Short mmCIF file of C-alpha atoms in Angstrom, two decimals:
data_model
loop_
_atom_site.label_atom_id
_atom_site.label_comp_id
_atom_site.label_asym_id
_atom_site.label_seq_id
_atom_site.Cartn_x
_atom_site.Cartn_y
_atom_site.Cartn_z
CA UNK A 1 15.93 -18.86 -16.37
CA UNK A 2 18.34 -21.01 -14.37
CA UNK A 3 20.99 -23.17 -16.04
CA UNK A 4 22.04 -26.48 -14.50
CA UNK A 5 24.41 -29.16 -15.72
CA UNK A 6 21.79 -31.19 -17.56
CA UNK A 7 18.85 -28.85 -18.08
CA UNK A 8 17.50 -25.33 -18.10
CA UNK A 9 14.67 -24.27 -15.80
CA UNK A 10 12.31 -21.51 -16.95
CA UNK A 11 10.20 -19.64 -14.42
CA UNK A 12 7.39 -17.50 -15.83
CA UNK A 13 6.34 -14.66 -13.59
CA UNK A 14 6.60 -16.29 -10.17
CA UNK A 15 4.72 -13.78 -8.08
CA UNK A 16 3.23 -13.28 -4.64
CA UNK A 17 0.74 -10.55 -3.83
CA UNK A 18 0.14 -10.96 -0.09
CA UNK A 19 -3.45 -11.73 0.74
CA UNK A 20 -4.50 -11.89 -2.90
CA UNK A 21 -2.57 -13.92 -5.45
CA UNK A 22 0.12 -16.60 -5.84
CA UNK A 23 1.57 -17.55 -9.24
CA UNK A 24 4.09 -20.31 -9.93
CA UNK A 25 4.74 -21.59 -13.47
CA UNK A 26 7.89 -23.55 -14.31
CA UNK A 27 9.15 -25.60 -17.24
CA UNK A 28 12.40 -27.47 -17.98
CA UNK A 29 14.32 -28.16 -21.15
CA UNK A 30 17.18 -30.63 -21.69
CA UNK A 31 19.48 -29.58 -24.55
CA UNK A 32 22.81 -31.06 -25.65
CA UNK A 33 22.90 -33.48 -22.72
CA UNK A 34 24.98 -36.66 -22.62
CA UNK A 35 22.66 -39.69 -22.62
CA UNK A 36 25.36 -42.26 -23.48
CA UNK A 37 25.25 -43.81 -20.03
CA UNK A 38 21.50 -44.28 -20.29
CA UNK A 39 21.12 -45.75 -23.75
CA UNK A 40 23.28 -48.74 -22.81
CA UNK A 41 20.84 -49.78 -20.08
CA UNK A 42 18.13 -51.10 -22.36
CA UNK A 43 14.55 -50.04 -22.84
CA UNK A 44 13.10 -52.17 -20.05
CA UNK A 45 15.38 -50.70 -17.39
CA UNK A 46 14.83 -47.20 -18.71
CA UNK A 47 11.05 -47.63 -18.61
CA UNK A 48 11.29 -48.60 -14.95
CA UNK A 49 13.55 -45.65 -14.24
CA UNK A 50 11.22 -43.32 -16.15
CA UNK A 51 8.23 -44.43 -14.08
CA UNK A 52 10.22 -43.88 -10.89
CA UNK A 53 11.13 -40.37 -12.01
CA UNK A 54 7.51 -39.61 -12.90
CA UNK A 55 6.46 -40.84 -9.46
CA UNK A 56 9.02 -38.46 -7.96
CA UNK A 57 7.55 -35.60 -10.00
CA UNK A 58 4.06 -36.48 -8.82
CA UNK A 59 5.21 -36.49 -5.21
CA UNK A 60 6.87 -33.08 -5.63
CA UNK A 61 3.73 -31.80 -7.36
CA UNK A 62 1.51 -32.94 -4.51
CA UNK A 63 3.79 -31.20 -2.01
CA UNK A 64 3.63 -27.97 -4.04
CA UNK A 65 -0.17 -28.20 -4.18
CA UNK A 66 -0.26 -28.75 -0.42
CA UNK A 67 1.98 -25.71 0.03
CA UNK A 68 -0.39 -23.67 -2.17
CA UNK A 69 -3.32 -24.72 0.02
CA UNK A 70 -1.36 -23.67 3.06
CA UNK A 71 -0.77 -20.28 1.36
CA UNK A 72 -4.52 -19.95 0.66
CA UNK A 73 -5.30 -20.27 4.35
CA UNK A 74 -2.59 -17.77 5.32
CA UNK A 75 -3.58 -15.36 2.53
CA UNK A 76 -7.18 -15.38 3.77
CA UNK A 77 -5.92 -14.32 7.21
CA UNK A 78 -3.82 -11.55 5.63
CA UNK A 79 -6.81 -10.32 3.66
CA UNK A 80 -9.01 -10.26 6.75
CA UNK A 81 -6.38 -8.23 8.61
CA UNK A 82 -6.12 -5.85 5.63
CA UNK A 83 -9.87 -5.30 5.77
CA UNK A 84 -9.81 -4.65 9.50
CA UNK A 85 -6.99 -2.12 9.00
CA UNK A 86 -8.99 -0.41 6.23
CA UNK A 87 -11.85 -0.04 8.68
CA UNK A 88 -9.63 1.37 11.43
CA UNK A 89 -7.85 3.72 9.03
CA UNK A 90 -10.99 5.22 7.49
CA UNK A 91 -10.67 8.95 8.33
CA UNK A 92 -13.35 10.95 10.10
CA UNK A 93 -15.52 12.81 7.58
CA UNK A 94 -15.04 16.58 7.40
CA UNK A 95 -18.10 18.75 8.03
CA UNK A 96 -19.19 22.25 9.09
CA UNK A 97 -20.92 21.18 12.33
CA UNK A 98 -24.34 22.20 10.93
CA UNK A 99 -23.23 25.76 10.17
CA UNK A 100 -23.58 27.48 6.80
CA UNK A 101 -20.19 28.46 5.37
CA UNK A 102 -18.89 29.87 2.11
CA UNK A 103 -17.20 27.31 -0.12
CA UNK A 104 -14.90 29.79 -1.83
CA UNK A 105 -15.62 28.55 -5.35
CA UNK A 106 -16.21 30.82 -8.34
CA UNK A 107 -19.95 31.03 -7.60
CA UNK A 108 -19.29 31.71 -3.93
CA UNK A 109 -21.65 28.89 -2.93
CA UNK A 110 -22.64 28.04 0.62
CA UNK A 111 -22.41 24.67 2.31
CA UNK A 112 -23.71 23.05 5.48
CA UNK A 113 -22.83 19.53 6.64
CA UNK A 114 -22.59 17.05 9.47
CA UNK A 115 -21.35 13.44 9.75
CA UNK A 116 -24.21 12.11 7.59
CA UNK A 117 -25.53 14.86 5.30
CA UNK A 118 -24.14 17.69 3.17
CA UNK A 119 -26.01 20.47 1.37
CA UNK A 120 -24.56 23.09 -0.95
CA UNK A 121 -26.31 25.89 -2.81
CA UNK A 122 -25.71 29.11 -4.66
CA UNK A 123 -27.05 31.69 -7.10
CA UNK A 124 -25.22 32.57 -10.27
CA UNK A 125 -25.98 35.91 -11.86
CA UNK A 126 -26.06 36.10 -15.65
CA UNK A 127 -25.31 39.50 -17.18
CA UNK A 128 -25.49 41.13 -20.57
CA UNK A 129 -23.40 44.07 -21.73
CA UNK A 130 -25.47 47.22 -22.38
CA UNK A 131 -23.79 49.30 -25.09
CA UNK A 132 -25.77 52.39 -24.25
CA UNK A 133 -24.82 52.47 -20.57
CA UNK A 134 -21.57 50.59 -21.23
CA UNK A 135 -22.24 48.41 -18.23
CA UNK A 136 -23.03 44.78 -17.53
CA UNK A 137 -26.70 44.44 -16.66
CA UNK A 138 -28.15 41.36 -14.83
CA UNK A 139 -30.64 39.51 -17.01
CA UNK A 140 -31.18 36.25 -15.09
CA UNK A 141 -30.33 34.37 -11.91
CA UNK A 142 -29.64 30.64 -11.82
CA UNK A 143 -30.16 28.65 -8.64
CA UNK A 144 -28.27 25.41 -8.00
CA UNK A 145 -28.60 23.29 -4.87
CA UNK A 146 -27.76 19.73 -3.89
CA UNK A 147 -28.18 17.45 -0.88
CA UNK A 148 -25.75 14.53 -0.60
CA UNK A 149 -24.86 11.75 1.78
CA UNK A 150 -21.66 12.92 3.46
CA UNK A 151 -19.79 9.63 3.35
CA UNK A 152 -16.30 9.33 4.89
CA UNK A 153 -15.37 6.82 2.19
CA UNK A 154 -13.63 8.27 -0.85
CA UNK A 155 -15.74 7.97 -3.99
CA UNK A 156 -18.99 7.51 -2.08
CA UNK A 157 -21.74 10.01 -1.32
CA UNK A 158 -25.10 9.47 -2.95
CA UNK A 159 -27.17 12.42 -4.15
CA UNK A 160 -30.46 12.73 -2.28
CA UNK A 161 -32.02 15.74 -4.02
CA UNK A 162 -31.09 18.82 -6.00
CA UNK A 163 -31.75 21.30 -8.79
CA UNK A 164 -29.25 22.50 -11.37
CA UNK A 165 -29.42 26.07 -12.71
CA UNK A 166 -33.09 26.79 -12.13
CA UNK A 167 -33.59 30.08 -14.02
CA UNK A 168 -35.22 33.22 -12.61
CA UNK A 169 -35.56 36.67 -14.09
CA UNK A 170 -36.19 38.17 -10.67
CA UNK A 171 -33.42 38.02 -8.06
CA UNK A 172 -35.80 38.23 -5.12
CA UNK A 173 -37.77 35.25 -6.41
CA UNK A 174 -34.53 33.27 -6.84
CA UNK A 175 -33.43 34.04 -3.29
CA UNK A 176 -36.86 33.15 -1.92
CA UNK A 177 -36.81 29.80 -3.70
CA UNK A 178 -33.34 29.01 -2.36
CA UNK A 179 -34.32 29.91 1.19
CA UNK A 180 -37.28 27.60 0.83
CA UNK A 181 -34.96 24.73 -0.17
CA UNK A 182 -32.74 25.39 2.83
CA UNK A 183 -35.75 25.30 5.14
CA UNK A 184 -37.12 22.14 3.54
CA UNK A 185 -33.95 20.21 4.41
CA UNK A 186 -33.06 21.95 7.66
CA UNK A 187 -34.27 18.93 9.65
CA UNK A 188 -31.22 17.01 8.40
CA UNK A 189 -28.87 19.46 10.11
CA UNK A 190 -30.00 19.50 13.73
CA UNK A 191 -27.55 16.85 14.99
CA UNK A 192 -23.84 16.33 14.37
CA UNK A 193 -24.36 12.61 13.81
CA UNK A 194 -28.02 11.91 12.92
CA UNK A 195 -29.27 8.39 12.38
CA UNK A 196 -28.60 6.96 8.94
CA UNK A 197 -31.57 5.84 6.83
CA UNK A 198 -31.27 2.14 5.99
CA UNK A 199 -30.91 2.79 2.24
CA UNK A 200 -27.75 4.83 2.84
CA UNK A 201 -26.13 2.48 5.34
CA UNK A 202 -23.54 1.15 2.86
CA UNK A 203 -22.00 4.62 2.58
CA UNK A 204 -20.92 4.32 6.21
CA UNK A 205 -19.73 0.73 6.36
CA UNK A 206 -16.34 -0.75 5.53
CA UNK A 207 -16.50 -4.41 4.51
CA UNK A 208 -19.90 -4.72 6.17
CA UNK A 209 -18.92 -3.13 9.50
CA UNK A 210 -20.58 0.15 10.47
CA UNK A 211 -18.03 2.86 11.16
CA UNK A 212 -17.73 4.01 14.79
CA UNK A 213 -20.05 6.72 16.05
CA UNK A 214 -22.83 6.00 13.55
CA UNK A 215 -26.26 4.49 14.08
CA UNK A 216 -28.77 3.18 11.56
CA UNK A 217 -32.49 3.89 11.86
CA UNK A 218 -34.26 0.98 13.52
CA UNK A 219 -31.06 -0.67 14.77
CA UNK A 220 -29.31 -0.75 18.11
CA UNK A 221 -26.01 1.21 18.34
CA UNK A 222 -23.01 -0.92 17.43
CA UNK A 223 -20.35 -1.29 20.12
CA UNK A 224 -16.90 -0.49 18.73
CA UNK A 225 -14.59 -1.02 21.70
CA UNK A 226 -12.18 -3.27 19.80
CA UNK A 227 -8.76 -1.82 19.11
CA UNK A 228 -6.10 -2.47 16.49
CA UNK A 229 -4.27 -4.60 19.08
CA UNK A 230 -7.36 -6.79 19.43
CA UNK A 231 -7.36 -7.37 15.69
CA UNK A 232 -3.68 -8.22 15.43
CA UNK A 233 -3.52 -10.33 18.60
CA UNK A 234 -6.53 -12.58 18.21
CA UNK A 235 -9.55 -10.58 17.09
CA UNK A 236 -9.29 -12.35 13.73
CA UNK A 237 -8.93 -16.11 13.48
CA UNK A 238 -5.43 -16.96 12.33
CA UNK A 239 -4.44 -20.23 10.63
CA UNK A 240 -2.83 -22.84 12.85
CA UNK A 241 0.86 -23.57 12.47
CA UNK A 242 1.54 -26.50 10.12
CA UNK A 243 2.33 -29.81 11.73
CA UNK A 244 5.84 -31.17 11.34
CA UNK A 245 7.25 -32.27 9.00
CA UNK A 246 6.47 -29.04 7.17
CA UNK A 247 5.45 -28.81 3.53
CA UNK A 248 8.71 -27.08 2.67
CA UNK A 249 10.64 -29.84 4.42
CA UNK A 250 8.85 -32.48 2.39
CA UNK A 251 9.53 -30.56 -0.82
CA UNK A 252 13.22 -30.28 -0.02
CA UNK A 253 13.48 -33.99 0.78
CA UNK A 254 11.65 -34.95 -2.41
CA UNK A 255 13.91 -32.69 -4.47
CA UNK A 256 17.04 -34.28 -3.00
CA UNK A 257 15.68 -37.79 -3.57
CA UNK A 258 14.74 -36.95 -7.16
CA UNK A 259 18.23 -35.61 -7.95
CA UNK A 260 19.86 -38.74 -6.51
CA UNK A 261 17.62 -41.23 -8.33
CA UNK A 262 17.70 -39.41 -11.68
CA UNK A 263 21.48 -38.82 -11.84
CA UNK A 264 23.26 -40.72 -14.70
CA UNK A 265 25.98 -41.86 -12.25
CA UNK A 266 23.38 -43.51 -10.07
CA UNK A 267 21.92 -45.21 -13.13
CA UNK A 268 25.32 -46.67 -14.07
CA UNK A 269 25.79 -47.98 -10.55
CA UNK A 270 22.38 -49.61 -10.69
CA UNK A 271 23.31 -51.27 -13.97
CA UNK A 272 26.60 -52.62 -12.56
CA UNK A 273 24.79 -54.01 -9.51
CA UNK A 274 22.32 -55.81 -11.76
CA UNK A 275 25.11 -57.33 -13.84
CA UNK A 276 26.81 -58.64 -10.72
#
C-alpha cells in the first residue's frame, strides 16, 4: 500500500516471472479527503471534470495494456532463449560403453548400456533355514531383468521389456534363462550411439530438437553446428526495439497530466477563470 495526500493505492501481488507471467492489480481508495473546493463548483462543472478524469484513466489504461503487449513479445523471446539453453545444457547420458558391469546394489545386479539403451539383470537367491543342519539352504532363485531407453533427460526412460522375479527351483535353469535374455537383446549393444526407433524419439529431444550426436531411424542426421553464441546473438528472433515515444514515456506523461487536471487547486483556478 502507498499513501498519498488524497488517496491510498493498493497493489495486490505485482509480480514478474521472466518469460512466463506478468501480474499487475491496483486499486485506490479516497478516505477523509477535503472536497470543499469541489462541491462549490456545481454539478454541471463536476460532471465535465469527472468525464475528463475518466478519459485520463482510459488513456493511462490503454498505455498499460500496450506495455503489457510489449512485455508479451519480450517474454516470448526470453522463453525461447530459455528453451535453447535447456537444450544446450542437457548433460550427456552416462553409460557403460556396451560393457557388462556390476551395479553394486543389494542383489549385485549387472548392467550394460550405451547412449540409447540400458539393460540390467540379476538373480536373487531365496533361502530357508534348516534346523537340522543349522544352515541356510537355497530353495529358489528369482530372475529379474529390464531393458530401458537410456534417455539423458531426467525423469524419462521408457521400459521396452522385462521380467520381475521369475521363479526357478534350479539355479542352472535360472542362469540359462538369464543368459538367453542377454543374448536376445545383445543386438542393442553393438554401437555406442545406435539409431533411435521413431517411437522413442521424444526421449532424446528437448523442445522438439533432437539432441546432438543422435539419429532417428529413417531420418537424415541433424546438423548441430550452432553454438550458444549463435543463440544469444541472433539465432533466435528477438523483438524489435519500441519506436519513440516509448510506452513508459507515454505512461509517465499521462500520469503527470492526470495529476495536474485532477488537483483541487487546478479546479479552483478553473472556476475563477469561468467567473471572470
